[in-house]
Amino acid sequence: MNYKNTILRGLLILLTLFSCTSPLKDIELNVSTDVFSQRVLIHLKDPSNAENLFNRNLKIEILDDPQGMVVNDLGKREFESSYGYLGLAIDPSKATDDIRFKVKVSGEGYLTTTIPVHLSPEDSMSVYSANLVDLEADELINGVDKAKKTFELINSEVVTEVDFNTEASEAGASTKVKVAPGTTFKDINGNEISGDGLDVQLVNFDNSNMEAMLSFPGGFSPNMIINENGEEEEGNYFITAGFASIDMWVGDTEVKQFSQPIDIEMTINPDFTNPETGAAIKAGDQIPVWSYDDEVGTWTYHQMGEVVEKDGKLCVDFQTDHLSWYNLDYEGAICYSTESTGAINIVNNNPGDLNYEFYTQFVFEGTDQPVGAISKILSFKNGEVIKLYEAPEDRKVQLVVYKGRTRDSEEMLRTEAFYPCSEQVTVDITDHVKELPPAINLEVIGYCGDQPMRPTVHLSVLKDGKLLYQGLMTNGKITFYNLNINTEYLFIALVPGQNGFDGGAVVTETFTSSNEVFDNYPLPDGACD
């Protein structure tokens, strides 16, 4: 990528960030611009090519927020991503003690997904991660396999049986569909669809790959599910044995229903451990099958599936009369931090009493499957106590800590497995922190006449082809934990709707000391109007 003539020297972070007009003017509050005590950052990643999202528009919808409490970083109900990041905040005048909503993300060429958000009053800054599956990519990531084919229809019905599957992943997982002769197709409203061709698209996700797991729609700790009794239920977690997106079209019309059930076969990674038995999955084991409505972001119990062996492979067969994502998932109850006695106690005996912050992710024991969609940028100050807000009651987890504020950073440590609702563990990061470069403290101040202007904005660094989140500059101040002095970095301000490399949000800087103050910083033209 060529950045010549597009990078503005200095920290020109867009006029709106320095504006003397409060970005919260649409919120009925007489407070300062530092009003948001609860923020959410969602990292949307295209693992096939991260730069695809730098210049690609995504459609962002907020679901289950009837009060309109979710706003963007500028205090508006307009939601646009910036370089694959979506910054949200909670209007404090409408906040509740238990905040739940969903973020639906779609875009041309991408599978639609939703991310459930659940905040407690203590959550000041929560980070969520989700992979977007680019169906137009030449190659998908490991653990994700796609297949697409067109089948002939005569008089709008199947004449020769449709028997179609994805290639098996490295771990042996795949998805197959069979559509019997005589089957006709219906749209979302139950209307018959006419046409001479049926397009079938299958995307299979293997549970042995972290990047594939982060493509799971609706989150492994969904806000709500529809259980086997058809009732709404909250407070659950999922452990998946694999999942798949199944889509069909007749002409330009998406198929949602059939005149008769179709057959689906999902092959399972043989290394998967049945969480109910603690042993490797085997023929005869039972696995619940779930279907997903991506319009509202809800998983619904479909049926109980039984593991069978076919041609030396383990699989689950079931029928359906409608299309969606399908998921082989064990489900269990969660505890909340207010009910839990479990905790992680931090030891950091490095001098200076620095409040190091790192990106963290809880995973189930011995796996890379995240516990829910949420991760945290947590403080690792000596004496800090970390609790998991939503934790599986009966499963062991591990805490994974990265060398930075993003999951694209290198993994720094992984704790021993423990029961998060009832056990306490101690994590000593003293030696790990010694291996990091010295922290760099930055302060930026501009002036409109005598009035100081201090920006609040999310910042990232483009490094080795990856956009690495550095943190939220708050009132002009930020500390960098994994950058080097006397090294030039390309910074990007994550401003709603700002993408590409031809705007004022892209800058280069080189720090010459561990404490930098950019005082009386030149503001963009018009910033003080």
Coordinates of C-alpha atoms in Angstrom, one line a residue:
M1 CA 0.0 0.0 0.0
N2 CA 1.4 3.4 -1.0
Y3 CA 1.0 6.1 1.7
K4 CA 3.0 8.8 -0.1
N5 CA 1.4 12.2 0.0
T6 CA -1.5 10.9 2.1
I7 CA 0.1 11.1 5.6
L8 CA -0.2 14.4 7.5
R9 CA 2.7 15.0 9.7
G10 CA 1.7 15.7 13.3
L11 CA -1.4 14.6 15.1
L12 CA -4.2 16.1 13.0
I13 CA -7.0 13.8 14.3
L14 CA -9.9 15.5 12.4
L15 CA -11.7 18.7 13.1
T16 CA -14.5 17.0 15.0
L17 CA -12.1 15.7 17.7
F18 CA -10.8 19.2 18.6
S19 CA -14.1 21.1 18.0
C20 CA -15.1 23.6 20.6
T21 CA -18.7 22.4 20.1
S22 CA -19.5 19.4 22.3
P23 CA -20.0 16.2 20.3
L24 CA -22.7 15.4 22.8
K25 CA -24.9 18.2 21.9
D26 CA -27.6 15.8 20.8
I27 CA -27.7 14.2 24.3
E28 CA -29.7 16.1 26.9
L29 CA -27.0 16.5 29.4
N30 CA -25.2 19.6 30.7
V31 CA -21.9 18.0 31.2
S32 CA -18.4 18.0 29.8
T33 CA -17.3 16.0 26.7
D34 CA -15.8 13.4 29.1
V35 CA -19.3 12.2 29.9
F36 CA -19.0 8.6 28.8
S37 CA -18.2 6.3 31.7
Q38 CA -19.0 3.2 29.7
R39 CA -17.5 2.5 26.3
V40 CA -17.4 -0.4 23.9
L41 CA -14.9 -1.1 21.1
I42 CA -15.7 -3.8 18.6
H43 CA -12.9 -5.1 16.5
L44 CA -14.2 -6.4 13.2
K45 CA -11.6 -8.3 11.4
D46 CA -11.3 -9.8 7.9
P47 CA -8.7 -12.5 8.6
S48 CA -8.4 -13.3 4.8
N49 CA -7.1 -9.7 4.3
A50 CA -7.2 -7.2 7.1
E51 CA -6.8 -4.3 4.6
N52 CA -10.2 -5.1 3.0
L53 CA -11.9 -3.3 5.8
F54 CA -9.8 -0.2 5.4
N55 CA -11.8 1.0 2.4
R56 CA -15.0 -1.1 2.6
N57 CA -18.3 0.0 3.8
L58 CA -20.1 -2.1 6.4
K59 CA -23.7 -1.8 7.5
I60 CA -24.0 -1.4 11.3
E61 CA -27.3 -1.9 13.1
I62 CA -28.0 -1.8 16.9
L63 CA -30.6 -4.3 17.9
D64 CA -32.6 -4.6 21.2
D65 CA -32.0 -1.0 22.2
P66 CA -35.5 0.6 22.3
Q67 CA -34.4 3.4 24.6
G68 CA -31.7 4.5 22.3
M69 CA -29.0 4.4 24.9
V70 CA -26.2 3.3 22.5
V71 CA -24.4 6.1 20.7
N72 CA -21.2 6.5 18.7
D73 CA -18.0 8.1 20.0
L74 CA -19.3 11.5 19.0
G75 CA -22.6 11.0 20.9
K76 CA -24.7 10.4 17.8
R77 CA -27.0 7.6 16.7
E78 CA -25.0 7.1 13.5
F79 CA -23.0 3.9 13.4
E80 CA -20.0 3.5 11.1
S81 CA -16.9 1.5 11.5
S82 CA -13.4 3.0 11.1
Y83 CA -10.7 0.7 9.7
G84 CA -12.6 -2.3 11.0
Y85 CA -13.2 -0.8 14.5
L86 CA -16.5 0.3 15.8
G87 CA -16.5 2.7 18.8
L88 CA -19.7 2.8 20.9
A89 CA -20.7 4.5 24.2
I90 CA -23.6 4.5 26.5
D91 CA -25.7 7.6 27.0
P92 CA -25.5 7.9 30.9
S93 CA -28.9 9.5 31.1
K94 CA -30.4 6.2 29.8
A95 CA -28.0 3.7 31.3
T96 CA -29.3 0.8 33.4
D97 CA -27.5 -1.6 35.8
D98 CA -27.8 -4.5 33.3
I99 CA -27.1 -3.3 29.7
R100 CA -27.8 -5.8 26.9
F101 CA -27.9 -5.1 23.2
K102 CA -26.7 -6.6 19.9
V103 CA -24.6 -5.2 17.1
K104 CA -25.5 -6.6 13.6
V105 CA -22.9 -6.3 10.9
S106 CA -23.4 -6.9 7.2
G107 CA -21.7 -5.9 4.1
E108 CA -21.4 -6.8 0.4
G109 CA -19.6 -10.1 0.1
Y110 CA -19.6 -10.8 3.8
L111 CA -21.6 -13.3 5.9
T112 CA -23.9 -11.3 8.2
T113 CA -23.1 -11.7 11.9
T114 CA -24.2 -10.3 15.3
I115 CA -22.2 -9.5 18.4
P116 CA -24.0 -9.6 21.8
V117 CA -23.0 -6.9 24.2
H118 CA -23.6 -7.2 27.9
L119 CA -22.3 -4.6 30.3
S120 CA -22.2 -4.4 34.1
P121 CA -22.0 -1.0 35.9
E122 CA -18.3 -1.7 36.5
D123 CA -17.5 -2.0 32.8
S124 CA -15.8 1.2 31.8
M125 CA -14.1 -0.1 28.6
S126 CA -15.1 -3.4 27.0
V127 CA -13.6 -4.8 23.8
Y128 CA -15.4 -7.3 21.6
S129 CA -13.8 -9.2 18.6
A130 CA -15.5 -10.8 15.7
N131 CA -14.2 -12.1 12.4
L132 CA -16.1 -11.3 9.2
V133 CA -16.1 -14.0 6.5
D134 CA -15.3 -12.6 3.1
L135 CA -17.1 -14.9 0.6
E136 CA -15.3 -13.2 -2.2
A137 CA -11.8 -14.0 -0.9
D138 CA -9.7 -16.4 -3.1
E139 CA -8.7 -18.3 0.1
L140 CA -10.4 -18.4 3.5
I141 CA -8.6 -18.8 6.7
N142 CA -7.6 -22.2 8.1
G143 CA -10.7 -23.9 9.7
V144 CA -13.2 -22.2 7.3
D145 CA -14.2 -24.0 4.1
K146 CA -16.6 -22.8 1.5
A147 CA -18.3 -24.5 -1.4
K148 CA -20.8 -23.1 -4.0
K149 CA -22.5 -24.8 -6.9
T150 CA -25.6 -24.3 -9.1
F151 CA -28.0 -27.2 -9.7
E152 CA -30.6 -27.4 -12.5
L153 CA -34.4 -27.0 -11.7
I154 CA -37.2 -28.1 -14.0
N155 CA -40.5 -26.4 -13.4
S156 CA -38.9 -24.8 -10.3
E157 CA -38.3 -28.1 -8.6
V158 CA -35.4 -30.5 -8.0
V159 CA -35.3 -33.4 -10.5
T160 CA -32.0 -35.0 -9.6
E161 CA -31.1 -35.3 -5.9
V162 CA -28.8 -32.4 -4.7
D163 CA -25.9 -34.0 -2.8
F164 CA -23.3 -31.3 -2.0
N165 CA -20.6 -30.8 0.6
T166 CA -17.6 -28.7 1.6
E167 CA -14.1 -30.2 1.5
A168 CA -13.0 -31.6 4.8
S169 CA -10.8 -29.3 7.0
E170 CA -7.4 -30.3 8.3
A171 CA -9.3 -31.7 11.4
G172 CA -11.8 -33.5 9.2
A173 CA -14.8 -31.3 9.7
S174 CA -17.3 -30.6 6.9
T175 CA -20.9 -30.0 6.0
K176 CA -23.2 -31.8 3.5
V177 CA -26.7 -31.1 2.3
K178 CA -29.1 -33.4 0.4
V179 CA -32.2 -32.1 -1.3
A180 CA -34.6 -34.7 -2.6
P181 CA -36.2 -34.8 -6.0
G182 CA -39.6 -33.0 -6.1
T183 CA -38.5 -30.3 -3.6
T184 CA -39.7 -26.8 -4.3
F185 CA -38.5 -23.6 -2.6
K186 CA -40.1 -20.7 -0.7
D187 CA -39.0 -17.2 0.4
I188 CA -39.0 -15.7 3.9
N189 CA -42.8 -15.1 3.6
G190 CA -43.6 -18.6 2.5
N191 CA -44.1 -17.7 -1.2
E192 CA -43.1 -20.2 -3.9
I193 CA -40.0 -19.2 -5.8
S194 CA -39.8 -19.8 -9.6
G195 CA -36.6 -20.4 -11.5
D196 CA -34.5 -22.8 -13.4
G197 CA -31.4 -23.0 -11.2
L198 CA -30.7 -23.5 -7.5
D199 CA -27.5 -21.9 -6.1
V200 CA -26.2 -23.7 -2.9
Q201 CA -23.5 -22.1 -0.7
L202 CA -22.0 -23.9 2.3
V203 CA -19.5 -22.5 4.7
N204 CA -18.2 -24.8 7.4
F205 CA -16.3 -23.8 10.5
D206 CA -13.9 -26.1 12.4
N207 CA -13.9 -25.7 16.2
S208 CA -10.1 -26.4 16.3
N209 CA -9.1 -22.9 15.0
M210 CA -9.3 -19.7 17.0
E211 CA -9.9 -17.5 13.9
A212 CA -12.7 -19.8 12.8
M213 CA -14.2 -19.6 16.3
L214 CA -14.2 -15.8 16.2
S215 CA -16.5 -16.0 13.2
F216 CA -19.2 -17.6 15.4
P217 CA -22.4 -15.4 15.1
G218 CA -24.3 -14.4 18.2
G219 CA -21.4 -15.1 20.6
F220 CA -20.6 -18.0 22.8
S221 CA -22.4 -16.3 25.7
P222 CA -25.5 -15.1 23.9
N223 CA -27.7 -12.5 25.6
M224 CA -30.7 -14.8 25.1
I225 CA -31.5 -18.2 23.5
I226 CA -34.8 -20.0 22.7
N227 CA -34.6 -23.3 24.6
E228 CA -36.0 -26.8 23.8
N229 CA -39.4 -25.7 25.3
G230 CA -39.6 -22.7 23.0
E231 CA -39.0 -20.3 25.9
E232 CA -36.6 -17.4 26.0
E233 CA -33.7 -18.0 28.4
E234 CA -30.8 -15.9 29.6
G235 CA -27.5 -16.7 31.3
N236 CA -26.1 -19.4 29.1
Y237 CA -22.8 -20.3 27.4
F238 CA -22.0 -22.5 24.4
I239 CA -19.2 -25.0 23.7
T240 CA -19.3 -25.8 20.0
A241 CA -18.4 -29.0 18.1
G242 CA -18.6 -27.1 14.8
F243 CA -21.0 -24.8 13.0
A244 CA -22.0 -24.0 9.4
S245 CA -23.7 -21.3 7.3
I246 CA -26.1 -22.8 4.7
D247 CA -27.6 -20.5 2.1
M248 CA -29.6 -21.1 -1.1
W249 CA -31.0 -18.9 -3.9
V250 CA -33.3 -19.4 -6.8
G251 CA -32.4 -16.6 -9.2
D252 CA -32.0 -13.5 -7.0
T253 CA -34.4 -14.7 -4.3
E254 CA -33.0 -16.2 -1.1
V255 CA -34.5 -19.5 -0.1
K256 CA -35.8 -19.7 3.5
Q257 CA -38.2 -22.7 3.4
F258 CA -38.8 -25.9 1.6
S259 CA -41.8 -28.0 0.5
Q260 CA -40.3 -31.0 2.3
P261 CA -37.4 -31.3 4.8
I262 CA -33.8 -31.4 3.5
D263 CA -31.0 -33.5 5.1
I264 CA -27.9 -32.0 6.7
E265 CA -24.8 -33.9 7.8
M266 CA -22.1 -32.2 9.9
T267 CA -18.8 -34.0 10.4
I268 CA -17.0 -33.4 13.7
N269 CA -13.4 -32.9 14.5
P270 CA -12.5 -36.3 16.2
D271 CA -10.2 -34.5 18.7
F272 CA -13.1 -32.6 20.2
T273 CA -13.7 -33.3 23.9
N274 CA -17.2 -33.9 24.9
P275 CA -17.7 -31.5 27.8
E276 CA -20.4 -33.7 29.3
T277 CA -18.1 -36.7 29.6
G278 CA -14.6 -35.2 29.6
A279 CA -13.6 -37.8 27.0
A280 CA -13.1 -37.6 23.2
I281 CA -16.3 -37.4 21.3
K282 CA -17.6 -40.8 20.1
A283 CA -20.4 -42.6 18.3
G284 CA -23.5 -42.6 20.5
D285 CA -22.8 -39.3 22.2
Q286 CA -25.6 -36.7 22.1
I287 CA -25.1 -33.1 20.9
P288 CA -27.9 -30.4 20.8
V289 CA -28.4 -28.9 17.3
W290 CA -29.2 -25.1 17.2
S291 CA -30.3 -22.8 14.4
Y292 CA -29.7 -19.1 14.1
D293 CA -31.8 -16.2 13.0
D294 CA -29.4 -13.6 11.7
E295 CA -32.1 -11.0 11.4
V296 CA -32.6 -10.8 15.2
G297 CA -29.4 -12.5 16.3
T298 CA -30.9 -15.4 18.3
W299 CA -30.0 -19.1 18.6
T300 CA -32.9 -21.5 18.8
Y301 CA -32.9 -25.1 19.9
H302 CA -33.5 -27.3 16.8
Q303 CA -33.3 -30.9 18.1
M304 CA -31.0 -33.4 19.9
G305 CA -28.4 -34.9 17.6
E306 CA -26.7 -38.2 17.9
V307 CA -23.1 -38.8 16.9
V308 CA -22.8 -41.7 14.4
E309 CA -19.8 -43.1 12.5
K310 CA -19.7 -43.1 8.7
D311 CA -16.7 -44.2 6.7
G312 CA -14.5 -43.8 9.7
K313 CA -15.7 -40.3 10.4
L314 CA -17.9 -38.9 13.2
C315 CA -21.0 -36.9 12.2
V316 CA -24.4 -35.7 13.2
D317 CA -27.4 -36.0 10.8
F318 CA -30.6 -34.0 11.1
Q319 CA -33.4 -32.6 8.9
T320 CA -34.7 -29.1 8.6
D321 CA -37.5 -27.3 6.6
H322 CA -35.8 -23.9 6.9
L323 CA -32.3 -22.4 6.3
S324 CA -30.0 -20.6 8.7
W325 CA -26.7 -21.1 10.4
Y326 CA -26.6 -24.5 12.2
N327 CA -24.5 -25.2 15.2
L328 CA -23.6 -28.3 17.2
D329 CA -23.4 -26.9 20.7
Y330 CA -23.4 -28.0 24.3
E331 CA -25.0 -25.4 26.5
G332 CA -24.7 -24.5 30.2
A333 CA -25.4 -21.9 32.8
I334 CA -23.2 -19.0 33.7
C335 CA -22.5 -17.2 37.0
Y336 CA -22.1 -13.4 37.3
S337 CA -19.3 -11.6 39.1
T338 CA -21.7 -10.5 41.8
E339 CA -22.4 -14.1 42.6
S340 CA -18.8 -15.5 42.1
T341 CA -16.0 -16.0 44.6
G342 CA -13.5 -16.8 41.8
A343 CA -10.8 -14.3 40.9
I344 CA -7.4 -13.7 39.4
N345 CA -4.9 -11.9 41.7
I346 CA -2.2 -9.9 39.9
V347 CA 1.4 -9.7 41.1
N348 CA 3.6 -7.1 39.3
N349 CA 6.7 -6.2 41.4
N350 CA 8.3 -3.9 38.8
P351 CA 9.3 -0.5 40.0
G352 CA 7.3 2.6 39.3
D353 CA 3.9 1.3 40.1
L354 CA 2.9 1.4 36.5
N355 CA -0.6 0.6 35.6
Y356 CA 0.0 -1.8 32.6
E357 CA -3.0 -2.6 30.4
F358 CA -3.2 -5.7 28.2
Y359 CA -5.7 -7.3 25.9
T360 CA -7.1 -10.5 27.5
Q361 CA -9.4 -13.3 26.5
F362 CA -10.8 -16.2 28.5
V363 CA -10.9 -19.5 26.7
F364 CA -12.2 -23.0 27.7
E365 CA -9.6 -25.3 29.2
G366 CA -7.2 -26.7 26.6
T367 CA -8.8 -25.0 23.7
D368 CA -8.8 -21.7 21.8
Q369 CA -12.6 -21.3 22.0
P370 CA -13.4 -18.0 23.6
V371 CA -15.8 -17.8 26.6
G372 CA -18.3 -15.4 24.9
A373 CA -17.5 -12.7 22.4
I374 CA -16.2 -10.3 25.0
S375 CA -12.6 -9.7 25.9
K376 CA -11.2 -7.0 28.1
I377 CA -8.3 -4.5 28.2
L378 CA -7.5 -5.1 31.8
S379 CA -5.2 -3.4 34.3
F380 CA -2.3 -5.4 35.5
K381 CA -1.2 -3.2 38.3
N382 CA 0.2 -4.9 41.4
G383 CA -2.6 -6.0 43.7
E384 CA -5.3 -5.8 40.9
V385 CA -8.1 -8.4 41.2
I386 CA -9.7 -9.6 37.9
K387 CA -13.1 -11.3 37.8
L388 CA -15.0 -12.7 34.8
Y389 CA -18.4 -11.0 34.7
E390 CA -20.1 -13.9 32.9
A391 CA -18.4 -17.2 33.6
P392 CA -19.4 -20.8 33.0
E393 CA -20.5 -22.4 36.3
D394 CA -19.2 -25.9 35.6
R395 CA -16.3 -25.5 33.2
K396 CA -12.6 -24.7 33.7
V397 CA -11.2 -21.7 31.8
Q398 CA -7.8 -20.1 31.1
L399 CA -6.9 -16.5 30.9
V400 CA -4.9 -15.5 27.8
V401 CA -2.9 -12.3 28.0
Y402 CA -1.4 -10.5 25.0
K403 CA 1.5 -8.1 24.7
G404 CA -0.6 -5.1 23.9
R405 CA -4.2 -3.8 23.7
T406 CA -5.3 -6.0 20.8
R407 CA -5.7 -9.7 20.0
D408 CA -3.4 -9.2 17.0
S409 CA -0.5 -8.8 19.5
E410 CA 1.7 -11.7 20.5
E411 CA 0.4 -14.0 23.2
M412 CA 2.3 -13.2 26.5
L413 CA 1.0 -15.8 28.9
R414 CA -1.8 -18.3 29.5
T415 CA -2.8 -19.2 33.0
E416 CA -3.5 -22.6 34.5
A417 CA -7.0 -23.8 34.1
F418 CA -9.4 -23.0 36.9
Y419 CA -13.1 -22.8 37.8
P420 CA -13.9 -19.0 37.4
C421 CA -17.0 -19.0 39.6
S422 CA -15.3 -20.6 42.6
E423 CA -11.5 -20.7 42.4
Q424 CA -8.8 -18.0 42.8
V425 CA -5.5 -18.0 41.0
T426 CA -2.4 -15.8 41.2
V427 CA -0.7 -14.5 38.1
D428 CA 2.8 -13.0 38.4
I429 CA 3.6 -10.8 35.4
T430 CA 6.8 -9.3 36.8
D431 CA 9.2 -11.0 34.4
H432 CA 6.8 -10.7 31.4
V433 CA 6.7 -6.9 31.9
K434 CA 10.5 -6.7 32.1
E435 CA 10.7 -8.0 28.5
L436 CA 8.5 -5.2 27.2
P437 CA 9.9 -1.8 26.0
P438 CA 9.5 1.1 28.4
A439 CA 6.0 2.7 28.5
I440 CA 5.6 5.9 26.5
N441 CA 3.4 8.6 28.0
L442 CA 1.9 11.1 25.5
E443 CA 0.0 14.3 26.1
V444 CA -1.5 16.4 23.3
I445 CA -2.9 19.9 23.8
G446 CA -4.1 22.4 21.3
Y447 CA -5.6 25.8 21.9
C448 CA -8.6 27.8 20.7
G449 CA -7.5 31.2 21.9
D450 CA -6.9 30.6 25.6
Q451 CA -9.1 27.5 25.8
P452 CA -7.1 24.2 25.8
M453 CA -8.5 21.5 23.6
R454 CA -7.6 17.9 24.5
P455 CA -8.9 15.1 22.1
T456 CA -10.5 11.9 23.2
V457 CA -10.2 9.3 20.5
H458 CA -9.3 5.6 19.9
L459 CA -5.8 5.2 18.4
S460 CA -4.2 2.3 16.4
V461 CA -0.8 1.7 14.8
L462 CA -0.3 0.1 11.4
K463 CA 2.5 -2.3 12.0
D464 CA 3.6 -5.3 9.8
G465 CA 0.4 -5.1 7.9
K466 CA -1.7 -5.3 11.0
L467 CA -3.8 -2.5 12.6
L468 CA -2.8 -2.8 16.3
Y469 CA -5.2 -1.0 18.7
Q470 CA -3.2 1.2 21.2
G471 CA -6.0 2.5 23.4
L472 CA -8.3 5.4 24.1
M473 CA -6.6 8.8 24.3
T474 CA -8.7 10.5 27.0
N475 CA -8.6 14.2 27.4
G476 CA -5.3 14.3 25.4
K477 CA -3.5 11.6 27.4
I478 CA -2.5 8.0 26.6
T479 CA 0.2 5.5 27.5
F480 CA 1.7 3.1 25.0
Y481 CA 3.0 -0.2 26.4
N482 CA 4.5 -2.0 23.4
L483 CA 6.1 0.8 21.2
N484 CA 9.7 1.7 20.9
I485 CA 11.4 5.0 21.3
N486 CA 13.1 6.4 18.2
T487 CA 10.9 4.3 15.9
E488 CA 8.6 5.8 13.4
Y489 CA 4.9 4.6 13.6
L490 CA 1.9 5.3 11.4
F491 CA -1.0 6.2 13.7
I492 CA -4.6 6.0 12.8
A493 CA -7.4 7.8 14.7
L494 CA -10.5 5.6 14.7
V495 CA -13.2 8.1 14.0
P496 CA -16.8 7.0 13.0
G497 CA -17.0 6.7 9.2
Q498 CA -13.3 7.6 8.6
N499 CA -11.6 5.0 6.4
G500 CA -8.9 5.0 3.8
F501 CA -5.5 6.8 3.7
D502 CA -6.4 10.1 2.3
G503 CA -7.8 11.9 5.4
G504 CA -6.5 13.8 8.4
A505 CA -6.9 10.8 10.7
V506 CA -3.7 9.2 9.4
V507 CA -0.4 10.5 10.8
T508 CA 3.2 9.5 11.5
E509 CA 5.1 10.1 14.7
T510 CA 8.5 9.2 16.2
F511 CA 8.8 9.5 20.0
T512 CA 12.2 10.5 21.3
S513 CA 11.5 9.9 25.1
S514 CA 9.3 8.0 27.4
N515 CA 7.4 11.2 28.2
E516 CA 6.2 13.3 25.3
V517 CA 4.1 16.5 25.6
F518 CA 2.8 18.1 22.4
D519 CA 1.8 21.5 23.9
N520 CA 0.2 24.2 21.8
Y521 CA -0.3 21.7 19.1
P522 CA -1.5 23.2 15.7
L523 CA -5.1 22.4 15.2
P524 CA -6.7 21.8 11.8
D525 CA -8.2 24.8 10.0
G526 CA -11.7 25.6 11.3
A527 CA -11.4 23.6 14.5
C528 CA -12.1 26.7 16.6
D529 CA -15.0 28.0 14.6

